[in-house]
Coordinates of C-alpha atoms and ligand atoms in Angstrom, one line a residue:
M17 CA 0.0 -0.5 0.2
S18 CA 1.7 3.3 -1.1
C19 CA 3.3 5.1 1.8
C20 CA 0.8 8.5 1.1
L21 CA -2.1 6.9 3.0
Y22 CA -3.8 9.1 5.8
P23 CA -2.3 7.6 8.8
Q24 CA -5.6 6.5 9.8
E25 CA -5.3 4.5 6.8
R26 CA -2.2 3.5 7.5
L27 CA -2.7 2.0 11.1
R28 CA -6.1 0.2 10.0
E29 CA -4.2 -1.8 6.6
E30 CA -1.4 -2.4 9.0
S31 CA -4.3 -3.6 11.4
I32 CA -3.4 -2.1 14.0
L33 CA -6.7 0.1 14.5
P34 CA -9.8 -1.9 14.4
F35 CA -12.1 -1.0 11.6
S36 CA -14.9 1.5 12.1
A37 CA -17.1 0.6 14.6
F38 CA -19.5 2.8 13.1
L39 CA -19.6 0.2 10.0
T40 CA -19.0 -3.1 11.8
D41 CA -22.6 -4.4 13.4
N42 CA -23.9 -6.9 16.6
F43 CA -22.6 -10.0 14.5
G44 CA -19.6 -8.4 13.7
R45 CA -20.0 -7.4 10.0
R46 CA -17.8 -5.4 8.7
H47 CA -19.1 -3.6 5.8
S48 CA -16.6 -2.7 3.0
Y49 CA -18.6 -2.2 0.2
L50 CA -20.8 0.4 -0.2
R51 CA -23.2 0.7 -3.9
M52 CA -24.5 3.5 -4.1
S53 CA -27.7 4.1 -6.4
L54 CA -27.2 6.7 -8.3
T55 CA -30.6 7.5 -10.1
E56 CA -34.2 6.1 -9.9
K57 CA -34.9 7.2 -14.3
C58 CA -34.0 3.8 -16.7
N59 CA -33.9 3.6 -20.6
L60 CA -34.9 -0.1 -19.5
R61 CA -38.7 -1.4 -17.9
C62 CA -37.3 -4.8 -16.9
Q63 CA -40.0 -6.9 -15.7
Y64 CA -38.5 -8.3 -13.1
C65 CA -37.8 -4.7 -11.7
M66 CA -40.1 -2.2 -12.4
P67 CA -44.1 -2.0 -12.7
E68 CA -45.1 -2.3 -16.0
D69 CA -46.1 1.1 -15.5
G70 CA -43.4 2.4 -13.7
V71 CA -42.3 3.9 -10.3
K72 CA -42.7 7.0 -8.8
L73 CA -40.0 9.0 -9.2
T74 CA -38.8 11.1 -6.0
P75 CA -38.6 15.0 -7.1
R76 CA -35.2 16.1 -8.9
S77 CA -34.8 18.4 -5.1
Q78 CA -34.0 15.7 -3.6
L79 CA -32.7 13.5 -5.1
L80 CA -28.8 13.2 -4.0
S81 CA -26.7 16.0 -6.0
T82 CA -23.5 15.2 -6.6
S83 CA -21.4 16.7 -3.6
E84 CA -23.7 15.1 -1.5
V85 CA -22.8 12.1 -3.3
L86 CA -19.1 12.7 -2.9
T87 CA -19.6 13.4 0.7
L88 CA -21.2 10.1 1.5
A89 CA -18.8 8.5 -0.5
R90 CA -15.5 9.6 1.4
L91 CA -17.5 9.1 4.9
F92 CA -18.0 6.1 3.8
V93 CA -14.4 5.2 2.2
Q94 CA -12.4 7.3 5.1
E95 CA -14.7 4.9 7.9
G96 CA -12.9 1.8 5.5
V97 CA -15.0 0.9 3.2
E98 CA -13.2 0.1 -0.5
K99 CA -15.7 -1.0 -2.7
I100 CA -18.1 1.6 -4.0
R101 CA -20.8 0.0 -6.5
L102 CA -22.1 3.0 -9.2
T103 CA -26.6 1.2 -10.4
G104 CA -29.6 2.9 -9.9
G105 CA -31.5 2.9 -11.8
E106 CA -29.6 3.3 -14.8
P107 CA -26.0 4.9 -13.8
L108 CA -25.3 5.1 -16.8
I109 CA -27.2 8.0 -18.2
R110 CA -27.1 9.7 -14.7
P111 CA -24.9 13.5 -16.9
D112 CA -22.3 13.4 -14.1
V113 CA -21.8 9.8 -13.9
L114 CA -17.9 9.8 -15.0
D115 CA -17.8 13.5 -13.0
I116 CA -18.8 11.2 -9.5
I117 CA -15.8 8.6 -10.9
A118 CA -12.8 10.3 -11.5
E119 CA -13.6 12.2 -7.7
L120 CA -13.7 8.7 -5.8
R121 CA -11.1 7.6 -8.0
K122 CA -8.9 9.5 -5.5
L123 CA -10.4 8.5 -2.6
E124 CA -7.5 6.8 -0.5
G125 CA -8.5 3.5 0.5
L126 CA -11.4 2.6 -2.1
K127 CA -10.1 -0.2 -3.6
T128 CA -12.4 -0.7 -6.4
I129 CA -15.5 1.6 -8.9
A130 CA -17.8 -0.5 -10.0
V131 CA -20.5 -0.2 -12.0
T132 CA -23.5 -2.1 -12.7
T133 CA -25.2 -1.6 -16.6
N134 CA -27.5 -2.1 -18.8
G135 CA -24.8 -1.8 -21.1
M136 CA -27.5 0.6 -23.7
N137 CA -24.6 3.4 -23.0
L138 CA -21.6 1.4 -22.2
A139 CA -19.9 0.6 -25.6
R140 CA -19.4 4.9 -26.4
L141 CA -19.3 6.3 -22.7
L142 CA -16.4 3.6 -22.4
P143 CA -13.1 4.9 -22.5
K144 CA -14.0 7.8 -20.9
L145 CA -15.3 5.7 -18.0
K146 CA -11.9 4.2 -17.5
D147 CA -10.0 6.7 -18.0
A148 CA -11.9 8.4 -15.0
G149 CA -11.4 5.4 -13.0
L150 CA -13.7 2.7 -13.1
N151 CA -11.9 -0.6 -12.7
L152 CA -15.1 -3.2 -13.1
I153 CA -18.4 -3.4 -14.3
N154 CA -21.8 -6.6 -14.5
I155 CA -23.7 -6.3 -17.2
S156 CA -27.1 -6.8 -17.2
L157 CA -28.8 -9.4 -19.6
D158 CA -31.2 -11.7 -19.4
S159 CA -31.8 -13.4 -22.9
L160 CA -29.5 -13.6 -25.9
V161 CA -32.8 -14.4 -28.1
P162 CA -33.0 -10.3 -29.5
A163 CA -36.6 -10.6 -29.2
K164 CA -36.7 -12.0 -26.3
F165 CA -34.7 -9.7 -24.4
E166 CA -37.0 -7.4 -26.5
F167 CA -39.6 -8.4 -24.8
I168 CA -38.2 -9.1 -20.7
V169 CA -37.4 -5.2 -20.7
R170 CA -40.2 -3.9 -22.6
R171 CA -37.4 -1.6 -25.0
K172 CA -35.6 -2.4 -28.3
G173 CA -31.8 -2.4 -28.0
F174 CA -30.4 -7.0 -27.3
H175 CA -27.5 -5.6 -30.1
K176 CA -26.2 -2.1 -27.9
V177 CA -26.2 -4.2 -24.9
I178 CA -23.9 -7.6 -26.7
E179 CA -21.3 -4.1 -28.2
G180 CA -20.9 -2.5 -24.8
I181 CA -20.0 -6.3 -23.6
D182 CA -17.5 -6.5 -25.8
K183 CA -16.2 -3.4 -25.6
A184 CA -15.2 -4.0 -22.7
I185 CA -13.4 -7.4 -23.1
E186 CA -12.2 -5.5 -25.6
M187 CA -11.0 -2.9 -23.6
G188 CA -9.5 -5.4 -21.3
Y189 CA -11.8 -5.5 -18.0
N190 CA -12.0 -9.1 -17.2
P191 CA -13.5 -10.9 -16.7
V192 CA -17.0 -8.9 -17.4
K193 CA -19.7 -10.0 -15.8
V194 CA -23.1 -10.8 -17.0
N195 CA -25.5 -10.5 -14.7
C196 CA -28.8 -13.0 -16.0
V197 CA -32.1 -12.8 -14.1
V198 CA -33.6 -16.3 -14.5
M199 CA -37.2 -16.5 -15.0
R200 CA -38.8 -20.3 -15.0
G201 CA -40.9 -20.4 -18.2
L202 CA -38.9 -16.3 -20.2
N203 CA -35.5 -18.0 -20.1
E204 CA -34.6 -21.1 -18.3
D205 CA -34.0 -22.5 -21.7
E206 CA -30.8 -20.3 -22.4
L207 CA -28.7 -21.5 -19.3
L208 CA -26.4 -23.9 -21.4
D209 CA -26.6 -20.9 -24.4
F210 CA -24.6 -18.4 -21.8
V211 CA -22.3 -21.3 -20.2
A212 CA -21.3 -21.8 -24.3
L213 CA -20.5 -18.0 -24.0
T214 CA -18.1 -18.4 -21.3
E215 CA -16.3 -20.6 -24.0
K216 CA -14.0 -18.3 -26.1
K217 CA -15.0 -15.3 -23.8
P218 CA -13.4 -14.3 -20.6
L219 CA -17.3 -13.1 -19.2
E220 CA -18.6 -14.7 -15.4
V221 CA -22.4 -15.1 -16.3
R222 CA -24.1 -15.1 -13.4
F223 CA -27.4 -16.8 -13.3
I224 CA -29.2 -14.6 -10.3
E225 CA -32.5 -16.0 -8.5
Y226 CA -35.4 -14.1 -9.3
M227 CA -36.6 -12.0 -6.6
P228 CA -39.4 -10.4 -5.4
F229 CA -39.7 -6.9 -5.3
D230 CA -43.0 -4.7 -5.2
G231 CA -44.6 -4.7 -8.1
N232 CA -42.5 -7.7 -10.5
K233 CA -45.0 -9.6 -9.8
W234 CA -42.7 -12.7 -8.0
N235 CA -44.2 -15.7 -7.1
F236 CA -42.3 -19.2 -6.3
K237 CA -43.0 -21.3 -9.9
K238 CA -41.3 -18.4 -11.4
M239 CA -37.8 -18.8 -9.5
V240 CA -35.4 -20.8 -11.1
S241 CA -33.7 -22.3 -7.9
Y242 CA -28.9 -22.8 -7.8
Q243 CA -30.3 -26.2 -7.9
E244 CA -31.6 -26.8 -10.7
M245 CA -29.8 -25.1 -12.7
L246 CA -26.8 -26.4 -11.7
D247 CA -28.8 -30.1 -12.3
H248 CA -29.2 -29.1 -15.6
I249 CA -25.8 -27.3 -16.6
R250 CA -24.3 -30.2 -15.1
Q251 CA -26.3 -32.5 -17.5
Q252 CA -24.5 -31.0 -20.0
W253 CA -20.7 -30.3 -18.8
P254 CA -20.5 -32.5 -16.0
N255 CA -17.2 -32.2 -14.9
L256 CA -17.9 -28.4 -14.2
E257 CA -15.6 -27.5 -11.3
K258 CA -15.7 -24.9 -8.2
L259 CA -14.0 -22.8 -7.3
Q260 CA -12.7 -20.6 -4.6
T261 CA -14.2 -17.6 -3.6
G262 CA -13.8 -14.4 -1.8
Q263 CA -15.4 -15.0 2.2
T264 CA -18.1 -11.6 0.4
E265 CA -18.1 -13.1 -2.4
T266 CA -22.1 -13.5 -3.2
A267 CA -21.3 -15.7 -5.9
K268 CA -20.9 -19.9 -6.2
T269 CA -18.2 -19.8 -9.1
F270 CA -17.6 -23.1 -11.7
K271 CA -15.6 -22.8 -14.9
V272 CA -16.0 -25.6 -18.1
P273 CA -13.0 -26.8 -18.0
G274 CA -10.9 -25.7 -20.6
F275 CA -13.1 -22.8 -21.2
K276 CA -11.7 -19.1 -20.5
G277 CA -14.3 -17.5 -18.6
Q278 CA -16.3 -19.0 -15.8
V279 CA -20.0 -18.5 -14.8
G280 CA -21.7 -17.1 -11.2
F281 CA -25.2 -17.4 -9.1
I282 CA -25.9 -15.3 -7.0
T283 CA -28.5 -17.9 -4.6
S284 CA -29.5 -15.1 -2.6
M285 CA -33.2 -17.0 -2.1
S286 CA -32.8 -20.6 -2.1
D287 CA -29.1 -19.9 -0.4
H288 CA -29.0 -16.2 1.3
F289 CA -25.1 -15.3 2.0
C290 CA -25.8 -13.2 5.1
G291 CA -23.3 -14.4 7.2
S292 CA -20.8 -12.7 5.4
C293 CA -22.8 -9.3 4.2
N294 CA -20.2 -6.4 3.7
R295 CA -22.9 -4.2 2.0
L296 CA -24.3 -1.5 2.4
R297 CA -26.6 0.8 0.3
I298 CA -27.6 3.9 -0.6
T299 CA -30.7 5.2 -3.1
A300 CA -30.5 7.9 -5.3
D301 CA -33.6 9.9 -2.3
G302 CA -29.7 9.5 -0.2
N303 CA -31.3 7.1 1.6
L304 CA -29.2 4.1 3.8
K305 CA -30.6 0.4 3.3
V306 CA -28.7 -2.1 5.8
C307 CA -30.5 -5.2 4.0
L308 CA -31.6 -5.3 0.4
F309 CA -34.7 -7.0 1.4
G310 CA -35.6 -4.7 5.2
N311 CA -37.5 -1.9 5.0
S312 CA -35.2 0.1 7.3
E313 CA -34.2 3.3 6.0
V314 CA -32.3 6.4 7.8
S315 CA -32.3 9.8 5.7
L316 CA -28.8 11.1 5.3
R317 CA -29.4 13.2 2.8
D318 CA -31.7 14.4 5.7
V319 CA -29.4 14.4 8.3
L320 CA -27.2 16.3 5.6
R321 CA -29.3 19.0 4.7
S322 CA -30.1 19.9 8.4
G323 CA -25.7 21.1 8.8
A324 CA -24.7 18.2 10.6
S325 CA -21.2 17.2 11.2
N326 CA -19.8 14.1 9.9
E327 CA -20.0 12.8 13.9
E328 CA -23.0 13.5 13.7
L329 CA -24.0 11.8 10.6
L330 CA -21.5 8.3 11.7
Q331 CA -23.6 7.9 15.3
I332 CA -26.8 7.5 12.9
I333 CA -24.9 5.6 10.3
G334 CA -23.3 3.3 12.9
A335 CA -26.9 3.4 14.5
A336 CA -28.2 0.9 11.1
V337 CA -25.9 -0.7 11.1
G338 CA -26.7 -1.5 14.8
R339 CA -29.9 -3.1 14.4
K340 CA -29.1 -4.7 10.7
K341 CA -30.2 -8.4 11.3
K342 CA -28.8 -11.1 12.0
Q343 CA -29.8 -12.1 8.1
H344 CA -33.4 -11.5 6.4
A345 CA -37.0 -12.7 6.6
G346 CA -36.5 -15.5 4.1
M347 CA -38.5 -15.9 1.0
F348 CA -42.1 -16.3 1.5
S349 CA -41.8 -13.4 4.5
I350 CA -39.2 -11.5 1.8
S351 CA -42.6 -11.6 -1.3
Q352 CA -44.9 -10.7 0.6
M353 CA -43.0 -7.6 2.7
K354 CA -43.2 -4.0 1.7
N355 CA -40.0 -2.4 0.6
R356 CA -39.2 -0.5 -3.1
P357 CA -39.0 -1.6 -5.7
M358 CA -36.0 -3.6 -7.7
I359 CA -35.3 0.0 -8.7
L360 CA -35.6 2.3 -6.4
I361 CA -32.9 0.2 -4.6
G362 CA -30.8 -0.1 -7.2
G363 CA -29.0 -2.9 -6.1
L364 CA -28.9 -6.8 -7.2
S365 CA -46.6 -5.5 -1.8
H366 CA -46.8 -7.1 -3.7
N367 CA -47.8 -10.9 -3.1
Q368 CA -47.2 -13.8 -3.9
S369 CA -49.2 -14.1 -6.7
S370 CA -50.8 -16.7 -7.7
S371 CA -52.9 -15.6 -10.9
E372 CA -56.1 -16.9 -10.1
D373 CA -57.9 -15.1 -6.8
P374 CA -60.1 -17.6 -5.2
S375 CA -62.5 -15.8 -4.3
V376 CA -63.9 -15.1 -7.7
T377 CA -67.2 -16.7 -8.5
L378 CA -67.0 -19.2 -11.1
G379 CA -70.2 -20.8 -13.1
Q380 CA -71.9 -23.3 -12.5
S381 CA -71.9 -26.2 -14.0
A382 CA -75.4 -27.7 -15.0
S383 CA -74.3 -31.0 -15.2
D384 CA -73.6 -30.4 -12.3
Q385 CA -75.9 -32.4 -9.7
T386 CA -74.4 -33.8 -7.3
L387 CA -71.7 -33.1 -4.1
P388 CA -70.4 -35.9 -2.3
G389 CA -70.1 -36.4 0.7
I390 CA -73.0 -34.4 1.9
D391 CA -76.8 -33.5 2.0
V392 CA -77.8 -35.8 -0.6
Y393 CA -81.3 -36.7 -0.9
N394 CA -82.8 -39.3 -2.1
T395 CA -86.0 -38.2 -3.6
H396 CA -89.2 -41.3 -4.0
L397 CA -91.8 -41.9 -6.6
D398 CA -94.5 -40.4 -3.9
G399 CA -92.4 -37.6 -3.8
T400 CA -90.6 -38.0 -0.7
T401 CA -87.5 -37.0 0.0
E402 CA -85.3 -39.3 2.7
E403 CA -81.9 -38.5 3.9
K404 CA -79.0 -40.8 2.1
L405 CA -75.9 -40.8 3.0
T406 CA -73.3 -40.3 0.0
H407 CA -70.4 -42.0 2.0
T408 CA -71.6 -45.3 2.9
D409 CA -73.2 -47.8 1.5
A410 CA -77.0 -50.4 1.8
Q411 CA -74.6 -51.9 4.5
G412 CA -73.2 -48.8 6.7
R413 CA -70.1 -49.7 6.0
A414 CA -67.7 -46.9 4.3
A415 CA -68.3 -46.5 0.6
M416 CA -66.3 -44.4 -1.9
V417 CA -69.0 -42.0 -3.9
D418 CA -68.4 -42.9 -7.9
V419 CA -68.2 -39.4 -9.7
G420 CA -67.9 -41.4 -13.2
G421 CA -70.5 -39.9 -14.7
K422 CA -70.1 -36.5 -14.3
V423 CA -68.9 -34.0 -16.5
P424 CA -65.3 -32.1 -15.4
T425 CA -65.9 -28.1 -13.6
R426 CA -63.1 -26.1 -12.3
R427 CA -63.1 -26.2 -8.8
T428 CA -61.1 -23.9 -6.4
A429 CA -61.3 -23.9 -2.6
T430 CA -59.5 -22.1 0.2
A431 CA -58.6 -22.2 4.0
R432 CA -57.4 -21.3 5.8
A433 CA -55.5 -21.6 9.7
T434 CA -54.2 -19.6 12.2
V435 CA -51.2 -20.4 14.6
L436 CA -50.8 -18.8 18.3
L437 CA -47.2 -18.9 19.1
G438 CA -46.3 -16.4 21.4
P439 CA -43.7 -13.6 22.3
T440 CA -41.0 -15.6 21.6
A441 CA -41.4 -18.2 19.0
F442 CA -43.6 -15.5 16.5
Q443 CA -40.0 -13.6 16.5
L444 CA -38.1 -16.0 15.7
L445 CA -40.6 -16.7 13.0
R446 CA -40.3 -13.3 11.6
D447 CA -36.9 -12.6 11.8
N448 CA -36.1 -15.9 10.3
Q449 CA -33.9 -17.4 12.7
L450 CA -35.1 -20.1 13.7
A451 CA -32.2 -22.9 14.9
K452 CA -34.0 -25.1 12.5
G453 CA -34.4 -22.6 9.6
D454 CA -36.3 -21.0 6.8
A455 CA -40.5 -22.5 9.4
L456 CA -42.0 -20.6 6.1
A457 CA -40.4 -22.0 2.9
V458 CA -40.9 -25.4 5.2
A459 CA -44.2 -25.6 5.9
Q460 CA -45.7 -23.4 2.1
L461 CA -44.0 -27.0 1.0
S462 CA -44.7 -29.3 3.3
G463 CA -48.4 -27.9 2.3
I464 CA -48.4 -27.0 -1.0
M465 CA -46.9 -31.8 -0.7
A466 CA -49.5 -32.1 1.8
S467 CA -52.8 -30.6 -0.6
K468 CA -51.4 -32.9 -4.1
Q469 CA -51.8 -36.7 -1.2
T470 CA -55.1 -35.6 0.2
S471 CA -57.2 -38.9 -1.2
A472 CA -54.4 -40.8 0.8
L473 CA -54.7 -39.6 4.0
I474 CA -58.2 -39.6 4.4
P475 CA -59.6 -42.1 3.0
L476 CA -63.2 -41.6 1.3
C477 CA -61.9 -38.5 -0.9
H478 CA -61.4 -39.0 -4.7
P479 CA -57.4 -38.6 -6.1
L480 CA -58.6 -35.2 -8.0
P481 CA -55.2 -33.6 -10.5
L482 CA -53.9 -29.9 -9.2
D483 CA -54.2 -27.6 -11.2
Q484 CA -52.5 -25.7 -9.2
A485 CA -51.9 -25.1 -5.1
S486 CA -50.4 -22.4 -3.3
V487 CA -49.6 -21.6 0.6
T488 CA -48.8 -17.9 1.2
F489 CA -48.8 -16.8 5.5
D490 CA -49.8 -13.8 7.3
L491 CA -48.1 -13.0 10.4
D492 CA -50.5 -11.2 12.5
E493 CA -48.5 -9.5 15.0
P494 CA -50.1 -8.6 17.6
Q495 CA -51.6 -11.1 18.1
N496 CA -48.3 -13.4 18.1
A497 CA -50.5 -15.2 14.3
A498 CA -48.8 -16.5 12.0
V499 CA -51.9 -16.8 8.9
V500 CA -51.5 -19.8 6.9
T501 CA -54.1 -20.1 3.5
A502 CA -54.2 -22.7 1.3
S503 CA -55.9 -22.6 -2.4
C504 CA -56.5 -24.7 -4.4
R505 CA -58.1 -25.9 -8.2
T506 CA -58.3 -28.8 -9.9
T507 CA -60.8 -29.5 -12.8
G508 CA -62.7 -32.4 -11.8
R509 CA -65.1 -34.2 -10.9
T510 CA -65.1 -33.2 -7.6
G511 CA -64.5 -29.9 -5.3
V512 CA -60.7 -29.8 -3.3
E513 CA -62.0 -28.3 0.3
M514 CA -60.0 -31.6 1.1
E515 CA -57.0 -30.8 0.0
A516 CA -57.0 -27.2 0.8
L517 CA -57.9 -28.2 4.0
T518 CA -55.3 -30.5 4.7
A519 CA -53.1 -28.1 3.0
V520 CA -53.1 -25.8 5.8
S521 CA -53.6 -28.3 8.5
V522 CA -50.1 -29.2 8.0
A523 CA -48.1 -26.6 6.8
A524 CA -49.4 -25.8 10.3
L525 CA -49.0 -28.6 11.5
T526 CA -45.3 -28.0 9.5
I527 CA -44.9 -24.6 11.2
Y528 CA -45.5 -26.3 15.3
D529 CA -43.0 -28.6 14.4
M530 CA -40.1 -26.0 12.8
C531 CA -40.8 -23.5 16.3
K532 CA -41.6 -26.3 19.4
A533 CA -37.9 -26.5 20.3
V534 CA -38.7 -23.1 21.0
S535 CA -41.9 -23.1 22.6
H536 CA -44.7 -26.1 22.9
D537 CA -47.6 -23.6 24.2
I538 CA -47.8 -23.3 20.1
I539 CA -51.9 -23.4 19.5
I540 CA -53.1 -24.5 16.2
T541 CA -56.9 -23.0 15.6
D542 CA -59.4 -21.8 13.2
V543 CA -58.9 -23.8 11.1
K544 CA -62.0 -23.7 8.0
L545 CA -63.4 -23.3 4.5
V546 CA -63.4 -19.5 3.5
S547 CA -64.4 -20.5 -0.2
K548 CA -65.3 -22.9 -2.6
T549 CA -66.4 -22.5 -5.8
G550 CA -67.8 -24.6 -9.2
G551 CA -69.7 -27.7 -7.6
K552 CA -73.3 -27.7 -6.7
R553 CA -73.1 -25.2 -4.8
D554 CA -70.6 -22.6 -4.3
F555 CA -69.6 -21.1 -0.1
H556 CA -67.8 -18.4 0.6
R557 CA -68.0 -17.7 4.0
H558 CA -69.0 -13.8 5.9
P559 CA -66.2 -12.4 8.1
Ligands
SAM1 N1 -29.7 -1.0 -14.6 C1 -28.3 -1.4 -13.9 C2 -28.7 -2.8 -14.8 O1 -29.9 -2.9 -14.6 O2 -27.8 -3.6 -14.7 C3 -28.3 -1.4 -12.9 C4 -29.2 -1.6 -11.8 S1 -30.4 -3.3 -11.4 C5 -31.7 -2.8 -10.5 C6 -29.6 -3.9 -10.5 C7 -29.1 -5.4 -10.8 O3 -30.3 -6.1 -10.2 C8 -29.0 -6.3 -12.6 O4 -28.7 -7.1 -12.4 C9 -30.5 -6.9 -11.7 O5 -30.5 -7.1 -13.5 C10 -31.7 -7.5 -10.9 N2 -32.1 -7.2 -10.5 C11 -33.2 -6.5 -10.9 N3 -34.5 -7.2 -10.1 C12 -34.4 -8.6 -9.9 C13 -34.9 -9.5 -9.3 N4 -36.2 -9.1 -9.2 N5 -34.0 -10.0 -9.2 C14 -33.2 -10.3 -9.2 N6 -32.4 -9.7 -10.0 C15 -33.3 -8.6 -10.6
SF4_2 FE1 -33.3 -0.2 -15.3 FE2 -31.5 -2.3 -14.2 FE3 -34.3 -2.0 -13.5 FE4 -34.1 -3.2 -15.9 S1 -32.7 -4.0 -14.1 S2 -35.3 -2.3 -15.6 S3 -31.9 -1.6 -17.0 S4 -32.9 -0.6 -13.1

């Protein structure tokens, strides 16, 4: 390290001074990486990043000015930040981006200035960016098929991005990182084509698990997990070699032997890397975010503009870092949590969407005349009726109703259950800090699996093909409760309420199982059908 370091930096370099207490959290994580969003604007409209009708932009006066960006950067670098990534929105559309980079370059102690860009303006700007001091580039590219690219980003420009990537390689950036958000049914079929790109080019293609943010219609089924991607790639490239990565690296990296480049996976959803997280984020409007998936923010802009001293700013930053949680809330909680759309965060409510509204009343089929199970009557010739049990035979033995003559109709059912957890277990579940792991993730899968097993568990239930099953959770803070909701749909001859009820029951039991080491005082209650449609009679429970 050069001899012109400020004394403090030299001491830190020589490990005499501990890392800044302000940037160290309660779990010992040192935050030496700052991601700064330079703008909320973008020249693309990626489906996974922003809602179709755009986002409400912050008025310009409330965005950080050039000098505010630099003041904050200087402060963070002075405290030990070694890497700053400029992001957005699209950082390369900010007119002063070159000035910002040139000024950042002057900061002693700052080792890396990186940019994440959609690549649209890259080929044109790159020589100047390099001169200014840019030393690391990530370029987003989600498809190698021009028409698909345009569908995903809702704009034209595929060839400009490719040109930007080639220019970055030509100018000696190595590796050039290419970020690809993988979405089921959209670009998962291109994994091998992206891997093939690394044969001749010094690229690091990073497959990113699709993450939920406000307005991006995230759905568990659209996410392709790291393991699934890896399995798929390994079928073609069984010798794919795992590479060693630094402790704070987010990507798990691999290489096909003999290829120039490599591939990486950003597994934020299936295998978070909270334990080694060293990053902080500042939004374009000057809010410090200590966790990408947390919604707590503190306005550094307002503190700056109030004329606060650096010491006061540091106290506020330190307090925010001190509140950083051990890990984020887990993918299902995240998908149901209020957060900014990605474009307003600049990093790598939204419901976990089921495209179906289970409460929609569907038309009733005229042919659907009997409802197995309850109150069906035998009508005699004299017009009198007698109650007939449909699930027993003449000898009173259990018998399954023959539904073979019925015409299949579309049927839905929604059920709900409440798990009263008590304060300790509730808090641990909410913060995803249960020793057994992500309870809601496990409960969701168990609920869905259980719905498919219903006929194997409930003797007289008919096996039916489920078109769809979903399990979601709401956290009820005042009651310290997790409320489980399951919706099932089939196109069949019998209804799916047993499937929905089984799903919520098993998901609730799973939550119990995940929490029982913390407390046995857990009550599963209020298991009920909320609605069902498509059978002889629709049902909608009134609140
Ligand atoms: N406009 C620049 C770009 O596209 O590279 C920088 C900003 S963009 C928000 C930063 C990165 O976040 C991009 O690589 C993008 O692919 C990724 N990203 C955005 N939304 C995402 C999501 N829902 N899931 C995973 N990654 C996402
Ligand atoms: Fe723009 Fe980047 Fe978001 Fe796409 S991912 S809309 S390019 S900010």
